[in-house]
Amino acid sequence: MLKFVVRRLLLLVPILFGLSVLLFVWLRALPGGPAQALLGERATAESVARIEALYGLDEAWYVQYWKFVSAAVQLDFGNSARTNRPVTEEMLRTFPATFELAIAALIFAIGIGIPLGYFAARKYGSWLDNLSVSGSLLGVAVPVFFLAYILKYVFSVKLGWFPTQGRDDPRIDADHPTGFYVLDGIVTGNLEASWDAIMHLVLPAIALGAIPLAIIVRITRASVLDVVHEDYVRTAEAKGLQERTITRRHVLRNALLPVVTVIGLQAGLLFSGAILTETVFSFDGVGRFIAEAISNRDYAVLQGFILVIAAMYVVVNLLVDVSYGLIDPRVRVR
Amino acid sequence: MTTTEPLLDVRDLSVTFARKSGPTVHAVDGVSFTVRPGETVGLVGESGSGKSVTSLAVMGLLPRRGVRVGGQVLFDTDDLLTLPRDRMRDIRGRDIAMVFQDPMSSLNPVVPIGVQVTEVLERHQRLRGDKASAAAAELLSRVGIPDPTRRLKEYPHQLSGGMRQRALIAMALACQPRLLIADEPTTALDVTIQAQIIELLKELVQDTGAALVMITHDLGIVAGLCDTVHVMYSGRIVESAGRRELFAEPRHPYTGGLLASVPRLDAPRGAPLHPIPGSPTDVLRWERGCAFAPRCPNRLDACTDGPPPLETLPGRRLRCLNPLSETEEVPA
């Protein structure tokens, strides 16, 4: 098991190396550069050259790449051209925000998706089943930004139940030792701040979780429909077991295997940032930061963020594979 | 044979499946038989004869949707068909247990064998923890699984087919049921393992005094095991008799055909096999005549005029207008 984990983690090295080369080439192939973006269209050639010299952009690409890599292995990705702060500092600010949002979205999607999929399957052909199937189709089909705007308009603007934007209410004075605002409130004993952070998370989490929710409902439903007709479920019935034991131990444990895979893939996507959702709710996370970095040709931010996201994606997938082995003994690695 | 009150009394059992397209199917139609305590009863027939559906109806394991079950299934004095579902759950696994056909798919692949054995003990005997594990290990060793304590921690895919069927038998016998239903328990196994499993069942049934309903298409199993045999065809019993009477003197042409189709080792080399012509799908609906008539060598015109009744003869029940005569050799 340990060997398997280590081998998978070692795989990160070639993946990140290859990706860093691709990124480097790709970013420099974009029209315009950071200096141009910084100074605007009417910048003089001299001022552009001065900025490029300041950031080392006038050197040969392989010199730039070498400098980047040797710093990056020490987790130094340079400074953002836009905010002029270290990229790692920007990461520490934005990643917890996106994590918090992604986790909230997953809790929403899993917490509703699995029970709904399960009951839809058990009541196969009923109104609940039809509703969940057509509802999940809608969930996949509606564009995220549209859903986000609708949620914001109805529940924040019209009904005023939730705040319209941001991660917290600026009027509340709170410390943020971890950057996870809900957790921060609990750690510092400021439950009001925690609650406020949760209220700020609700609508973005629903918008972001809509697609994973729809997918989880469908996979769970299909999987449960398969499993309830398995011979071992009939064996369990023949033993006279209580219905809840049969559901929990014999139906769900097997039916959830494919669901876990799907959740893992979705989690990887969510952690890498939700540009649309974060933009609509002015949520200061990874997605929004990257979107701004792209329009500013902020090389340092893009290189650093995308590499870290790729590493996270690999780690999340590794976690999924490991947990898969925990629930399915047949794929357990020896 | 004992003359005590029957343990299981199936009366006029019928099972119909409603289909969205096409007519409803009478999978089981007016089946009656009894099982006395400690008795071993065989239900014999080809695929589709209704023998498995009969057993599932007794266990209350048929799907509820689109299935109509009629008649009575008396166990002690309770009619299992009208019993509330909770009561039925109490009886299943404790008083009546079942072993299924395919040990490869009948065990939960993601749950250790031990849990799958102890869960029956926990449910019906309120055994917990170490006591339950010890009892489970005891059960496994009793069905001939070596090193049971280690096996308890293993998963089904780590066991061979024969071992899995033994484990399933252990689960079925966990609460010392008074009735065990075995639905083709050896069909999915190698021939050498088949004999071992049958021996095991025979032994366990003798030791525990449980009654056994053996569902099979294999007359060899019936000959070695059963006291009484019911031959089913297309959802109805066509002949019932004690094992000796049935083998010595089959009266229904279908029973005769089944016996004749068993290859014999003492037959001369190259002697032809004797399959029953046609297939079980060439049936007549019972309302219009004998379902076996299209394949029957003894067919009369009257056979297709209407359903033949199940007549009670001395030591036998028979549904045939033109049975094999009592002295007639099995057609060869």
XYZ file of C-alpha atoms in Angstrom, chain A:
334
model
C 0.000 0.000 0.000
C 2.735 2.405 1.034
C 4.731 1.366 -2.017
C 1.748 2.150 -4.205
C 1.318 5.610 -2.692
C 5.014 6.422 -2.979
C 5.133 5.243 -6.591
C 2.174 7.412 -7.447
C 3.687 10.416 -5.728
C 6.972 9.905 -7.575
C 4.967 10.047 -10.791
C 4.314 13.664 -9.900
C 7.898 14.560 -10.806
C 7.711 13.832 -14.555
C 4.137 15.146 -14.695
C 5.059 18.471 -13.148
C 8.239 18.751 -15.166
C 6.422 18.180 -18.454
C 3.656 20.526 -17.463
C 6.077 23.284 -16.472
C 7.719 23.167 -19.909
C 4.353 23.243 -21.659
C 3.181 26.103 -19.486
C 6.316 28.083 -20.062
C 6.072 27.761 -23.812
C 2.342 28.347 -23.878
C 2.423 31.497 -21.766
C 5.144 33.046 -23.885
C 3.199 32.217 -27.016
C 0.301 34.378 -25.837
C 0.133 37.678 -27.688
C 1.233 40.666 -25.619
C 3.292 40.312 -22.484
C 3.053 41.280 -18.837
C 4.753 44.593 -19.460
C 2.312 45.460 -22.198
C -0.613 44.436 -20.017
C 0.744 46.423 -17.122
C 1.440 49.610 -19.023
C -1.486 49.605 -21.431
C -1.685 49.845 -25.213
C 0.011 53.191 -25.541
C 3.170 52.318 -23.623
C 6.417 53.379 -25.216
C 8.947 50.790 -26.301
C 11.436 52.020 -23.698
C 9.081 51.641 -20.756
C 8.111 48.142 -21.921
C 11.806 47.241 -22.162
C 12.434 48.637 -18.688
C 9.677 46.567 -17.130
C 10.864 43.452 -18.984
C 14.367 43.985 -17.702
C 12.980 44.445 -14.191
C 11.231 41.053 -14.315
C 14.040 39.336 -16.218
C 11.807 38.883 -19.264
C 14.510 40.125 -21.611
C 16.673 37.083 -21.038
C 16.694 33.982 -23.249
C 13.752 31.662 -22.570
C 15.937 28.812 -21.303
C 17.614 31.139 -18.819
C 14.195 32.267 -17.656
C 13.038 28.652 -17.427
C 16.077 27.614 -15.407
C 15.600 30.495 -12.993
C 11.929 29.612 -12.664
C 12.523 25.918 -12.012
C 15.339 26.387 -9.543
C 13.200 28.784 -7.548
C 10.049 26.706 -7.896
C 11.573 23.601 -6.310
C 12.008 25.770 -3.224
C 8.342 26.761 -3.536
C 9.295 30.259 -4.672
C 7.271 31.201 -7.737
C 8.304 34.838 -7.844
C 6.115 37.898 -7.486
C 2.813 38.637 -9.141
C 3.275 41.304 -11.800
C -0.132 42.703 -10.924
C -0.250 42.763 -7.138
C 3.528 42.731 -6.719
C 3.173 40.279 -3.842
C 4.797 36.812 -3.721
C 2.824 34.179 -5.601
C 2.989 31.831 -2.607
C 1.342 34.500 -0.487
C -1.447 34.812 -3.044
C -1.818 31.032 -2.971
C -2.159 30.970 0.798
C -4.903 33.550 0.475
C -6.881 32.101 -2.435
C -6.505 28.307 -2.100
C -8.207 28.075 1.307
C -11.090 30.106 -0.122
C -11.531 27.783 -3.092
C -11.071 24.690 -0.902
C -13.743 25.906 1.431
C -16.082 26.574 -1.458
C -15.323 23.231 -3.124
C -15.857 21.321 0.103
C -19.151 23.118 0.673
C -20.195 22.301 -2.897
C -19.252 18.641 -2.413
C -21.129 18.414 0.874
C -24.173 19.819 -0.902
C -23.790 17.495 -3.904
C -23.051 14.317 -1.927
C -25.445 15.028 0.929
C -28.367 15.448 -1.410
C -27.183 13.391 -4.375
C -26.676 10.001 -2.747
C -29.955 9.868 -0.779
C -31.895 11.240 -3.743
C -30.320 8.753 -6.151
C -30.950 5.935 -3.701
C -34.622 6.734 -3.145
C -35.183 7.354 -6.851
C -33.923 3.829 -7.507
C -35.937 2.233 -4.699
C -39.075 4.026 -5.934
C -38.238 3.262 -9.543
C -40.810 4.757 -11.912
C -42.477 6.898 -9.215
C -42.897 10.671 -9.345
C -39.825 11.038 -7.130
C -37.794 9.013 -9.600
C -39.034 10.963 -12.608
C -38.466 14.241 -10.819
C -34.901 13.402 -9.849
C -34.040 12.156 -13.333
C -35.422 15.211 -15.092
C -34.069 17.489 -12.364
C -30.572 16.096 -12.785
C -30.811 16.537 -16.535
C -31.665 20.168 -15.894
C -28.777 20.443 -13.426
C -26.281 19.357 -16.061
C -27.843 21.414 -18.823
C -28.173 24.820 -17.106
C -25.011 26.917 -17.486
C -23.308 27.571 -14.159
C -23.111 31.345 -14.559
C -26.825 31.485 -15.359
C -27.737 29.416 -12.316
C -25.399 31.533 -10.197
C -27.056 34.764 -11.352
C -30.543 33.375 -10.806
C -29.667 32.214 -7.283
C -28.081 35.535 -6.475
C -30.994 37.516 -7.897
C -33.725 35.527 -6.164
C -32.201 34.693 -2.786
C -29.855 37.634 -2.220
C -31.287 40.586 -4.106
C -35.048 39.889 -3.947
C -35.451 37.862 -0.758
C -32.354 39.093 1.031
C -31.751 35.703 2.708
C -28.077 35.529 1.823
C -25.295 38.063 1.216
C -24.683 38.938 -2.418
C -20.918 38.651 -2.623
C -17.553 38.062 -1.007
C -16.465 35.676 1.708
C -17.371 37.607 4.818
C -19.088 40.685 6.122
C -16.454 43.437 6.436
C -18.295 44.784 9.464
C -17.434 41.664 11.423
C -13.985 41.815 12.935
C -12.353 38.413 12.601
C -8.881 36.881 12.587
C -7.967 34.407 9.884
C -5.143 32.169 11.068
C -5.909 29.339 8.581
C -7.618 31.157 5.742
C -10.594 28.794 6.016
C -13.080 31.315 7.299
C -15.566 28.842 8.774
C -12.759 27.045 10.565
C -11.144 30.337 11.613
C -14.302 31.384 13.406
C -14.401 28.096 15.314
C -10.690 28.182 16.158
C -10.794 31.746 17.425
C -14.078 31.224 19.217
C -15.791 33.745 16.969
C -18.880 31.745 16.044
C -20.591 34.786 14.585
C -17.809 34.989 11.987
C -18.184 31.261 11.250
C -21.891 31.615 10.700
C -21.326 34.645 8.502
C -18.792 32.703 6.410
C -21.268 29.820 6.037
C -23.998 32.192 4.872
C -21.570 33.556 2.278
C -20.846 30.022 1.096
C -24.410 28.772 0.625
C -25.314 30.227 -2.765
C -21.891 29.781 -4.434
C -21.777 26.209 -3.142
C -25.196 25.440 -4.632
C -24.225 26.983 -7.965
C -20.936 25.117 -8.032
C -22.400 21.875 -6.722
C -25.291 21.687 -9.192
C -23.437 19.698 -11.846
C -21.730 17.283 -9.434
C -25.109 16.853 -7.723
C -26.798 15.926 -10.979
C -24.060 13.475 -11.879
C -24.041 11.871 -8.436
C -27.833 11.436 -8.483
C -27.727 9.693 -11.827
C -24.791 7.414 -11.042
C -26.183 6.476 -7.621
C -29.585 5.718 -9.056
C -28.246 3.561 -11.885
C -25.856 1.783 -9.561
C -28.493 1.035 -6.909
C -30.858 -0.256 -9.601
C -28.148 -2.716 -10.621
C -27.198 -3.808 -7.151
C -30.694 -4.477 -5.747
C -31.069 -7.273 -8.277
C -27.776 -8.900 -7.332
C -27.850 -12.414 -5.920
C -26.106 -11.365 -2.719
C -28.913 -8.961 -1.899
C -31.337 -11.867 -2.265
C -29.069 -13.904 0.031
C -29.240 -11.088 2.576
C -33.046 -11.089 2.299
C -33.084 -14.853 2.733
C -31.189 -14.433 6.000
C -34.071 -12.324 7.296
C -31.817 -9.325 7.935
C -33.394 -6.013 8.835
C -34.033 -3.737 5.906
C -31.586 -1.108 7.166
C -28.774 -3.679 7.415
C -29.462 -4.821 3.876
C -29.506 -1.252 2.612
C -26.379 -0.146 4.393
C -24.171 -3.199 4.207
C -25.280 -4.991 1.088
C -26.814 -2.435 -1.254
C -25.065 0.878 -0.567
C -21.551 -0.442 0.017
C -21.587 -1.970 -3.432
C -23.628 0.703 -5.154
C -21.327 3.479 -3.974
C -18.201 2.086 -5.649
C -18.795 3.829 -8.991
C -20.085 6.906 -7.150
C -16.762 7.285 -5.331
C -14.901 7.399 -8.627
C -17.205 10.103 -9.937
C -16.931 12.119 -6.730
C -13.148 11.979 -6.984
C -13.109 13.248 -10.536
C -15.549 16.026 -9.667
C -13.568 16.990 -6.555
C -10.455 17.405 -8.665
C -12.329 19.751 -10.958
C -13.837 21.753 -8.115
C -10.533 22.250 -6.295
C -8.934 23.645 -9.398
C -11.163 26.656 -9.037
C -14.529 27.721 -10.199
C -13.967 30.745 -12.388
C -17.619 31.394 -13.234
C -19.058 30.916 -9.768
C -16.292 32.892 -8.090
C -16.700 35.718 -10.572
C -20.479 36.000 -10.147
C -20.237 36.036 -6.355
C -17.018 38.107 -6.276
C -15.572 35.247 -4.278
C -11.875 35.820 -3.773
C -10.624 32.369 -4.783
C -8.289 30.587 -7.158
C -10.565 30.665 -10.194
C -11.133 34.375 -10.102
C -7.466 35.069 -9.418
C -6.351 32.947 -12.381
C -8.872 34.596 -14.673
C -7.448 37.988 -13.773
C -3.901 36.694 -14.112
C -4.639 35.507 -17.644
C -5.926 38.899 -18.762
C -2.849 40.519 -17.150
C -0.406 37.977 -18.625
C 0.805 37.484 -15.096
C 3.326 34.728 -15.898
C 4.515 34.102 -12.359
C 0.982 33.633 -11.009
C -0.119 31.396 -13.886
C 2.966 29.181 -13.723
C 2.786 28.763 -9.988
C -0.955 28.302 -9.670
C -1.355 25.890 -12.554
C 1.500 23.682 -11.365
C 0.083 23.509 -7.850
C -3.379 22.746 -9.205
C -1.969 19.924 -11.319
C -0.182 18.498 -8.290
C -3.410 18.674 -6.312
C -5.334 16.950 -9.038
C -2.895 14.060 -8.945
C -3.069 13.885 -5.155
C -6.878 13.946 -5.113
C -6.968 11.141 -7.648
C -4.496 9.210 -5.555
C -6.737 9.668 -2.521
C -9.677 8.358 -4.558
C -7.717 5.294 -5.623
C -6.635 4.617 -2.061
C -10.167 5.001 -0.702
C -11.425 2.768 -3.499
C -9.127 0.066 -2.228
C -10.503 0.561 1.264
C -14.095 -0.078 0.250
C -13.498 -2.691 -2.447
C -11.251 -5.522 -1.285
C -10.989 -6.856 -4.841
C -8.922 -3.886 -6.000
C -6.933 -3.651 -2.800
C -3.279 -3.202 -3.648
C -0.844 -5.548 -2.035
